Amino acid sequence: MGLFLAILYSKLVFSQDAPPSSENTETNPYLNKGTEYFKNGQYPEAIEQFQKDIQSNPKDALAYSLLSSTYFLLGRDKEGEENIQKAIELYNNVGDSGKAEKLMSLLKNYKMSKAQTIGQEAKINLKIIQLTEKMFRLDKKSYISCDSTEDCNSKLNLNLSGDRWKYYVFTDDKGGFCSEARGSGGTSSWFIKEEGNPIKGTCDKINRIIN
């Protein structure tokens, strides 16, 4: 997330091809204050100043893009995307397709990076489940199944978060197991068996439990 903000900020504020005079932070008191607040890490204050600029000049694309940067930094992705989309629209309206394309590219890269980060979370937790199941097998002589994240936390003494992923463990009559992480909102799923690393897919559809 920080990398996305650094790129967005540098491209739009410190680029060699400075923005038009109507967007220039030196002649716009709200953008000037908001920029200083942003640099100092005072993000709520920066948001307030960028919003004031937008109220006084609803067509200020730079203000929308800077506001989106601040929202992204605070983890408020929905508001960040809404404002970056508005900035893209405004840049296209005045024929500045170059800046619009840069913003679209940055947003796409940000989404890809975030998806990879979220996927990494699932893979790490599946490895934790795998190792924990092995420990329980040494003690209980069998793997433990669970039908929800809460159930896995309870039975395996874990502390998995169920915000982004739902975790399950399926066992079979051959003594094997398959653990699955299902993304919220129908996103990709990952699974892991007794050995190896997480793989994209599901336990049931690929029938990995008994293969």
PDB file of C-alpha atoms in Angstrom:
ATOM      1  CA  MET A   1       0.000   0.000   0.000  1.00  0.00           C
ATOM      2  CA  GLY A   2       2.832   2.420   0.869  1.00  0.00           C
ATOM      3  CA  LEU A   3       4.549   1.793  -2.484  1.00  0.00           C
ATOM      4  CA  PHE A   4       1.360   2.656  -4.353  1.00  0.00           C
ATOM      5  CA  LEU A   5       1.036   5.918  -2.448  1.00  0.00           C
ATOM      6  CA  ALA A   6       4.663   6.868  -3.018  1.00  0.00           C
ATOM      7  CA  ILE A   7       4.344   6.319  -6.764  1.00  0.00           C
ATOM      8  CA  LEU A   8       1.020   8.143  -7.004  1.00  0.00           C
ATOM      9  CA  TYR A   9       2.238  11.069  -4.960  1.00  0.00           C
ATOM     10  CA  SER A  10       5.527  11.499  -6.799  1.00  0.00           C
ATOM     11  CA  LYS A  11       3.964  11.123 -10.252  1.00  0.00           C
ATOM     12  CA  LEU A  12       1.283  13.737  -9.672  1.00  0.00           C
ATOM     13  CA  VAL A  13       2.945  16.271  -7.385  1.00  0.00           C
ATOM     14  CA  PHE A  14       6.673  16.107  -8.000  1.00  0.00           C
ATOM     15  CA  SER A  15       6.733  15.146 -11.667  1.00  0.00           C
ATOM     16  CA  GLN A  16       8.766  17.240 -14.089  1.00  0.00           C
ATOM     17  CA  ASP A  17       5.667  18.073 -16.135  1.00  0.00           C
ATOM     18  CA  ALA A  18       3.961  20.121 -13.420  1.00  0.00           C
ATOM     19  CA  PRO A  19       0.157  20.197 -13.283  1.00  0.00           C
ATOM     20  CA  PRO A  20      -1.759  23.115 -14.814  1.00  0.00           C
ATOM     21  CA  SER A  21      -1.822  26.369 -12.877  1.00  0.00           C
ATOM     22  CA  SER A  22      -5.369  25.701 -11.650  1.00  0.00           C
ATOM     23  CA  GLU A  23      -3.973  22.619  -9.899  1.00  0.00           C
ATOM     24  CA  ASN A  24      -0.739  24.158  -8.669  1.00  0.00           C
ATOM     25  CA  THR A  25      -0.365  23.630  -4.922  1.00  0.00           C
ATOM     26  CA  GLU A  26       1.576  26.888  -4.563  1.00  0.00           C
ATOM     27  CA  THR A  27      -1.409  28.998  -5.666  1.00  0.00           C
ATOM     28  CA  ASN A  28      -4.103  26.863  -4.034  1.00  0.00           C
ATOM     29  CA  PRO A  29      -4.215  27.281  -0.235  1.00  0.00           C
ATOM     30  CA  TYR A  30      -6.209  24.104   0.422  1.00  0.00           C
ATOM     31  CA  LEU A  31      -3.991  21.884  -1.705  1.00  0.00           C
ATOM     32  CA  ASN A  32      -0.910  23.553  -0.251  1.00  0.00           C
ATOM     33  CA  LYS A  33      -2.048  22.879   3.328  1.00  0.00           C
ATOM     34  CA  GLY A  34      -3.251  19.392   2.469  1.00  0.00           C
ATOM     35  CA  THR A  35       0.093  18.548   0.862  1.00  0.00           C
ATOM     36  CA  GLU A  36       1.991  19.707   3.939  1.00  0.00           C
ATOM     37  CA  TYR A  37      -0.280  17.704   6.218  1.00  0.00           C
ATOM     38  CA  PHE A  38       0.203  14.659   3.986  1.00  0.00           C
ATOM     39  CA  LYS A  39       3.999  14.983   4.114  1.00  0.00           C
ATOM     40  CA  ASN A  40       3.861  15.235   7.906  1.00  0.00           C
ATOM     41  CA  GLY A  41       1.671  12.177   8.271  1.00  0.00           C
ATOM     42  CA  GLN A  42      -1.346  14.220   9.432  1.00  0.00           C
ATOM     43  CA  TYR A  43      -3.770  12.342   7.211  1.00  0.00           C
ATOM     44  CA  PRO A  44      -7.162  13.355   8.704  1.00  0.00           C
ATOM     45  CA  GLU A  45      -6.110  17.007   8.400  1.00  0.00           C
ATOM     46  CA  ALA A  46      -4.952  16.395   4.814  1.00  0.00           C
ATOM     47  CA  ILE A  47      -8.324  14.851   3.947  1.00  0.00           C
ATOM     48  CA  GLU A  48     -10.116  17.891   5.355  1.00  0.00           C
ATOM     49  CA  GLN A  49      -8.047  20.277   3.228  1.00  0.00           C
ATOM     50  CA  PHE A  50      -8.426  18.257   0.026  1.00  0.00           C
ATOM     51  CA  GLN A  51     -12.182  18.063   0.603  1.00  0.00           C
ATOM     52  CA  LYS A  52     -12.326  21.840   1.084  1.00  0.00           C
ATOM     53  CA  ASP A  53     -10.513  22.286  -2.215  1.00  0.00           C
ATOM     54  CA  ILE A  54     -13.012  20.010  -3.959  1.00  0.00           C
ATOM     55  CA  GLN A  55     -15.908  21.971  -2.465  1.00  0.00           C
ATOM     56  CA  SER A  56     -14.478  25.194  -3.857  1.00  0.00           C
ATOM     57  CA  ASN A  57     -13.412  23.622  -7.164  1.00  0.00           C
ATOM     58  CA  PRO A  58     -15.344  20.413  -7.958  1.00  0.00           C
ATOM     59  CA  LYS A  59     -13.341  19.916 -11.166  1.00  0.00           C
ATOM     60  CA  ASP A  60      -9.921  19.824  -9.502  1.00  0.00           C
ATOM     61  CA  ALA A  61      -8.678  16.397 -10.572  1.00  0.00           C
ATOM     62  CA  LEU A  62      -5.430  16.723  -8.610  1.00  0.00           C
ATOM     63  CA  ALA A  63      -7.340  17.207  -5.361  1.00  0.00           C
ATOM     64  CA  TYR A  64      -9.310  14.037  -6.014  1.00  0.00           C
ATOM     65  CA  SER A  65      -6.135  12.070  -6.754  1.00  0.00           C
ATOM     66  CA  LEU A  66      -4.405  13.336  -3.602  1.00  0.00           C
ATOM     67  CA  LEU A  67      -7.513  12.613  -1.557  1.00  0.00           C
ATOM     68  CA  SER A  68      -7.550   9.065  -2.929  1.00  0.00           C
ATOM     69  CA  SER A  69      -3.886   8.641  -1.927  1.00  0.00           C
ATOM     70  CA  THR A  70      -4.689   9.612   1.647  1.00  0.00           C
ATOM     71  CA  TYR A  71      -7.667   7.248   1.830  1.00  0.00           C
ATOM     72  CA  PHE A  72      -5.576   4.362   0.484  1.00  0.00           C
ATOM     73  CA  LEU A  73      -2.895   5.042   3.077  1.00  0.00           C
ATOM     74  CA  LEU A  74      -5.515   4.838   5.832  1.00  0.00           C
ATOM     75  CA  GLY A  75      -6.842   1.538   4.476  1.00  0.00           C
ATOM     76  CA  ARG A  76     -10.083   3.117   3.268  1.00  0.00           C
ATOM     77  CA  ASP A  77      -9.908   1.494  -0.141  1.00  0.00           C
ATOM     78  CA  LYS A  78     -13.538   2.059  -1.162  1.00  0.00           C
ATOM     79  CA  GLU A  79     -13.234   5.825  -0.727  1.00  0.00           C
ATOM     80  CA  GLY A  80      -9.779   5.769  -2.282  1.00  0.00           C
ATOM     81  CA  GLU A  81     -11.049   4.071  -5.427  1.00  0.00           C
ATOM     82  CA  GLU A  82     -14.095   6.342  -5.668  1.00  0.00           C
ATOM     83  CA  ASN A  83     -11.882   9.419  -5.651  1.00  0.00           C
ATOM     84  CA  ILE A  84      -9.262   8.081  -8.027  1.00  0.00           C
ATOM     85  CA  GLN A  85     -12.037   7.152 -10.475  1.00  0.00           C
ATOM     86  CA  LYS A  86     -13.360  10.716 -10.204  1.00  0.00           C
ATOM     87  CA  ALA A  87      -9.875  12.079 -10.891  1.00  0.00           C
ATOM     88  CA  ILE A  88      -9.591   9.837 -13.963  1.00  0.00           C
ATOM     89  CA  GLU A  89     -12.959  11.090 -15.214  1.00  0.00           C
ATOM     90  CA  LEU A  90     -11.978  14.737 -14.752  1.00  0.00           C
ATOM     91  CA  TYR A  91      -8.600  14.335 -16.455  1.00  0.00           C
ATOM     92  CA  ASN A  92     -10.314  12.676 -19.420  1.00  0.00           C
ATOM     93  CA  ASN A  93     -12.896  15.486 -19.541  1.00  0.00           C
ATOM     94  CA  VAL A  94     -10.165  18.107 -20.048  1.00  0.00           C
ATOM     95  CA  GLY A  95      -8.287  15.952 -22.560  1.00  0.00           C
ATOM     96  CA  ASP A  96      -5.417  15.012 -20.250  1.00  0.00           C
ATOM     97  CA  SER A  97      -5.462  11.335 -21.139  1.00  0.00           C
ATOM     98  CA  GLY A  98      -1.842  10.941 -20.041  1.00  0.00           C
ATOM     99  CA  LYS A  99      -2.594  11.552 -16.366  1.00  0.00           C
ATOM    100  CA  ALA A 100      -5.806   9.526 -16.611  1.00  0.00           C
ATOM    101  CA  GLU A 101      -3.903   6.554 -18.013  1.00  0.00           C
ATOM    102  CA  LYS A 102      -1.230   6.841 -15.312  1.00  0.00           C
ATOM    103  CA  LEU A 103      -3.890   6.761 -12.616  1.00  0.00           C
ATOM    104  CA  MET A 104      -5.642   3.778 -14.202  1.00  0.00           C
ATOM    105  CA  SER A 105      -2.316   1.934 -14.378  1.00  0.00           C
ATOM    106  CA  LEU A 106      -1.488   2.752 -10.754  1.00  0.00           C
ATOM    107  CA  LEU A 107      -4.907   1.606  -9.570  1.00  0.00           C
ATOM    108  CA  LYS A 108      -4.588  -1.646 -11.498  1.00  0.00           C
ATOM    109  CA  ASN A 109      -1.128  -2.316 -10.049  1.00  0.00           C
ATOM    110  CA  TYR A 110      -2.366  -1.500  -6.551  1.00  0.00           C
ATOM    111  CA  LYS A 111      -5.230  -3.969  -6.851  1.00  0.00           C
ATOM    112  CA  MET A 112      -2.887  -6.659  -8.140  1.00  0.00           C
ATOM    113  CA  SER A 113      -0.421  -6.061  -5.298  1.00  0.00           C
ATOM    114  CA  LYS A 114      -3.188  -6.148  -2.723  1.00  0.00           C
ATOM    115  CA  ALA A 115      -4.603  -9.388  -4.147  1.00  0.00           C
ATOM    116  CA  GLN A 116      -1.148 -10.971  -3.906  1.00  0.00           C
ATOM    117  CA  THR A 117      -0.818  -9.808  -0.300  1.00  0.00           C
ATOM    118  CA  ILE A 118      -4.226 -11.210   0.616  1.00  0.00           C
ATOM    119  CA  GLY A 119      -3.401 -14.485  -1.130  1.00  0.00           C
ATOM    120  CA  GLN A 120      -0.134 -14.686   0.805  1.00  0.00           C
ATOM    121  CA  GLU A 121      -2.117 -14.419   4.039  1.00  0.00           C
ATOM    122  CA  ALA A 122      -4.165 -17.487   3.088  1.00  0.00           C
ATOM    123  CA  LYS A 123      -1.078 -19.490   2.132  1.00  0.00           C
ATOM    124  CA  ILE A 124       0.709 -18.676   5.383  1.00  0.00           C
ATOM    125  CA  ASN A 125      -2.320 -19.686   7.449  1.00  0.00           C
ATOM    126  CA  LEU A 126      -2.725 -22.933   5.508  1.00  0.00           C
ATOM    127  CA  LYS A 127       0.889 -23.809   6.323  1.00  0.00           C
ATOM    128  CA  ILE A 128       0.151 -23.079   9.977  1.00  0.00           C
ATOM    129  CA  ILE A 129      -2.860 -25.397   9.832  1.00  0.00           C
ATOM    130  CA  GLN A 130      -0.761 -28.064   8.117  1.00  0.00           C
ATOM    131  CA  LEU A 131       1.947 -27.957  10.799  1.00  0.00           C
ATOM    132  CA  THR A 132      -0.612 -27.857  13.605  1.00  0.00           C
ATOM    133  CA  GLU A 133      -2.472 -30.851  12.180  1.00  0.00           C
ATOM    134  CA  LYS A 134       0.792 -32.821  12.091  1.00  0.00           C
ATOM    135  CA  MET A 135       1.400 -32.019  15.744  1.00  0.00           C
ATOM    136  CA  PHE A 136      -2.107 -33.147  16.662  1.00  0.00           C
ATOM    137  CA  ARG A 137      -1.662 -36.355  14.674  1.00  0.00           C
ATOM    138  CA  LEU A 138       1.423 -37.233  16.725  1.00  0.00           C
ATOM    139  CA  ASP A 139      -0.653 -36.840  19.875  1.00  0.00           C
ATOM    140  CA  LYS A 140      -4.144 -37.950  18.813  1.00  0.00           C
ATOM    141  CA  LYS A 141      -3.109 -40.444  16.089  1.00  0.00           C
ATOM    142  CA  SER A 142      -5.453 -38.763  13.594  1.00  0.00           C
ATOM    143  CA  TYR A 143      -6.088 -35.460  11.878  1.00  0.00           C
ATOM    144  CA  ILE A 144      -8.847 -33.130  13.087  1.00  0.00           C
ATOM    145  CA  SER A 145     -11.609 -31.849  10.784  1.00  0.00           C
ATOM    146  CA  CYS A 146     -13.279 -28.475  11.225  1.00  0.00           C
ATOM    147  CA  ASP A 147     -16.133 -26.846   9.352  1.00  0.00           C
ATOM    148  CA  SER A 148     -15.447 -23.149   9.954  1.00  0.00           C
ATOM    149  CA  THR A 149     -12.690 -20.739  10.932  1.00  0.00           C
ATOM    150  CA  GLU A 150     -14.074 -20.579  14.452  1.00  0.00           C
ATOM    151  CA  ASP A 151     -14.162 -24.367  14.649  1.00  0.00           C
ATOM    152  CA  CYS A 152     -10.531 -24.589  13.456  1.00  0.00           C
ATOM    153  CA  ASN A 153      -9.469 -21.987  16.017  1.00  0.00           C
ATOM    154  CA  SER A 154     -11.205 -23.908  18.782  1.00  0.00           C
ATOM    155  CA  LYS A 155     -10.068 -27.427  17.887  1.00  0.00           C
ATOM    156  CA  LEU A 156      -6.533 -26.559  16.793  1.00  0.00           C
ATOM    157  CA  ASN A 157      -5.899 -23.795  19.346  1.00  0.00           C
ATOM    158  CA  LEU A 158      -5.283 -21.223  16.608  1.00  0.00           C
ATOM    159  CA  ASN A 159      -6.153 -17.561  16.173  1.00  0.00           C
ATOM    160  CA  LEU A 160      -7.031 -17.315  12.472  1.00  0.00           C
ATOM    161  CA  SER A 161      -8.897 -14.255  11.285  1.00  0.00           C
ATOM    162  CA  GLY A 162     -12.091 -14.897   9.357  1.00  0.00           C
ATOM    163  CA  ASP A 163     -12.320 -11.430   7.802  1.00  0.00           C
ATOM    164  CA  ARG A 164     -10.829 -12.230   4.397  1.00  0.00           C
ATOM    165  CA  TRP A 165     -10.689 -16.007   4.367  1.00  0.00           C
ATOM    166  CA  LYS A 166     -12.772 -18.869   5.710  1.00  0.00           C
ATOM    167  CA  TYR A 167     -10.777 -21.943   6.750  1.00  0.00           C
ATOM    168  CA  TYR A 168     -11.829 -25.601   6.711  1.00  0.00           C
ATOM    169  CA  VAL A 169     -10.182 -28.983   7.253  1.00  0.00           C
ATOM    170  CA  PHE A 170     -11.547 -32.137   5.621  1.00  0.00           C
ATOM    171  CA  THR A 171     -10.369 -35.640   6.528  1.00  0.00           C
ATOM    172  CA  ASP A 172     -10.853 -38.948   4.687  1.00  0.00           C
ATOM    173  CA  ASP A 173     -11.066 -42.616   5.602  1.00  0.00           C
ATOM    174  CA  LYS A 174      -7.480 -43.155   4.441  1.00  0.00           C
ATOM    175  CA  GLY A 175      -6.088 -40.964   7.182  1.00  0.00           C
ATOM    176  CA  GLY A 176      -5.376 -37.935   5.015  1.00  0.00           C
ATOM    177  CA  PHE A 177      -6.570 -34.378   5.234  1.00  0.00           C
ATOM    178  CA  CYS A 178      -7.069 -31.331   3.043  1.00  0.00           C
ATOM    179  CA  SER A 179      -7.335 -27.814   4.422  1.00  0.00           C
ATOM    180  CA  GLU A 180      -8.964 -25.091   2.384  1.00  0.00           C
ATOM    181  CA  ALA A 181      -9.039 -21.292   2.493  1.00  0.00           C
ATOM    182  CA  ARG A 182     -12.053 -19.804   0.757  1.00  0.00           C
ATOM    183  CA  GLY A 183     -11.891 -16.123  -0.048  1.00  0.00           C
ATOM    184  CA  SER A 184     -14.804 -13.920   0.925  1.00  0.00           C
ATOM    185  CA  GLY A 185     -16.972 -12.623  -1.901  1.00  0.00           C
ATOM    186  CA  GLY A 186     -16.268 -15.570  -4.190  1.00  0.00           C
ATOM    187  CA  THR A 187     -12.550 -14.875  -4.613  1.00  0.00           C
ATOM    188  CA  SER A 188      -9.981 -17.565  -5.327  1.00  0.00           C
ATOM    189  CA  SER A 189      -9.546 -20.505  -2.977  1.00  0.00           C
ATOM    190  CA  TRP A 190      -6.359 -22.241  -1.852  1.00  0.00           C
ATOM    191  CA  PHE A 191      -5.850 -25.728  -0.418  1.00  0.00           C
ATOM    192  CA  ILE A 192      -3.090 -27.738   1.180  1.00  0.00           C
ATOM    193  CA  LYS A 193      -2.599 -31.434   1.948  1.00  0.00           C
ATOM    194  CA  GLU A 194      -0.490 -33.222   4.550  1.00  0.00           C
ATOM    195  CA  GLU A 195       2.672 -32.472   2.540  1.00  0.00           C
ATOM    196  CA  GLY A 196       3.708 -29.715   0.178  1.00  0.00           C
ATOM    197  CA  ASN A 197       2.692 -26.107  -0.237  1.00  0.00           C
ATOM    198  CA  PRO A 198      -0.647 -24.360  -0.840  1.00  0.00           C
ATOM    199  CA  ILE A 199      -2.131 -24.699  -4.338  1.00  0.00           C
ATOM    200  CA  LYS A 200      -4.915 -22.702  -5.961  1.00  0.00           C
ATOM    201  CA  GLY A 201      -8.169 -24.627  -6.040  1.00  0.00           C
ATOM    202  CA  THR A 202     -10.571 -26.352  -3.695  1.00  0.00           C
ATOM    203  CA  CYS A 203     -10.492 -29.651  -1.832  1.00  0.00           C
ATOM    204  CA  ASP A 204     -13.847 -30.872  -3.132  1.00  0.00           C
ATOM    205  CA  LYS A 205     -13.678 -29.837  -6.785  1.00  0.00           C
ATOM    206  CA  ILE A 206     -10.177 -31.197  -7.380  1.00  0.00           C
ATOM    207  CA  ASN A 207     -10.772 -34.203  -5.115  1.00  0.00           C
ATOM    208  CA  ARG A 208      -7.341 -33.777  -3.564  1.00  0.00           C
ATOM    209  CA  ILE A 209      -8.300 -35.498  -0.321  1.00  0.00           C
ATOM    210  CA  ILE A 210      -8.278 -39.039  -1.696  1.00  0.00           C
ATOM    211  CA  ASN A 211      -5.868 -38.635  -4.630  1.00  0.00           C
TER     212      ASN A 211
END
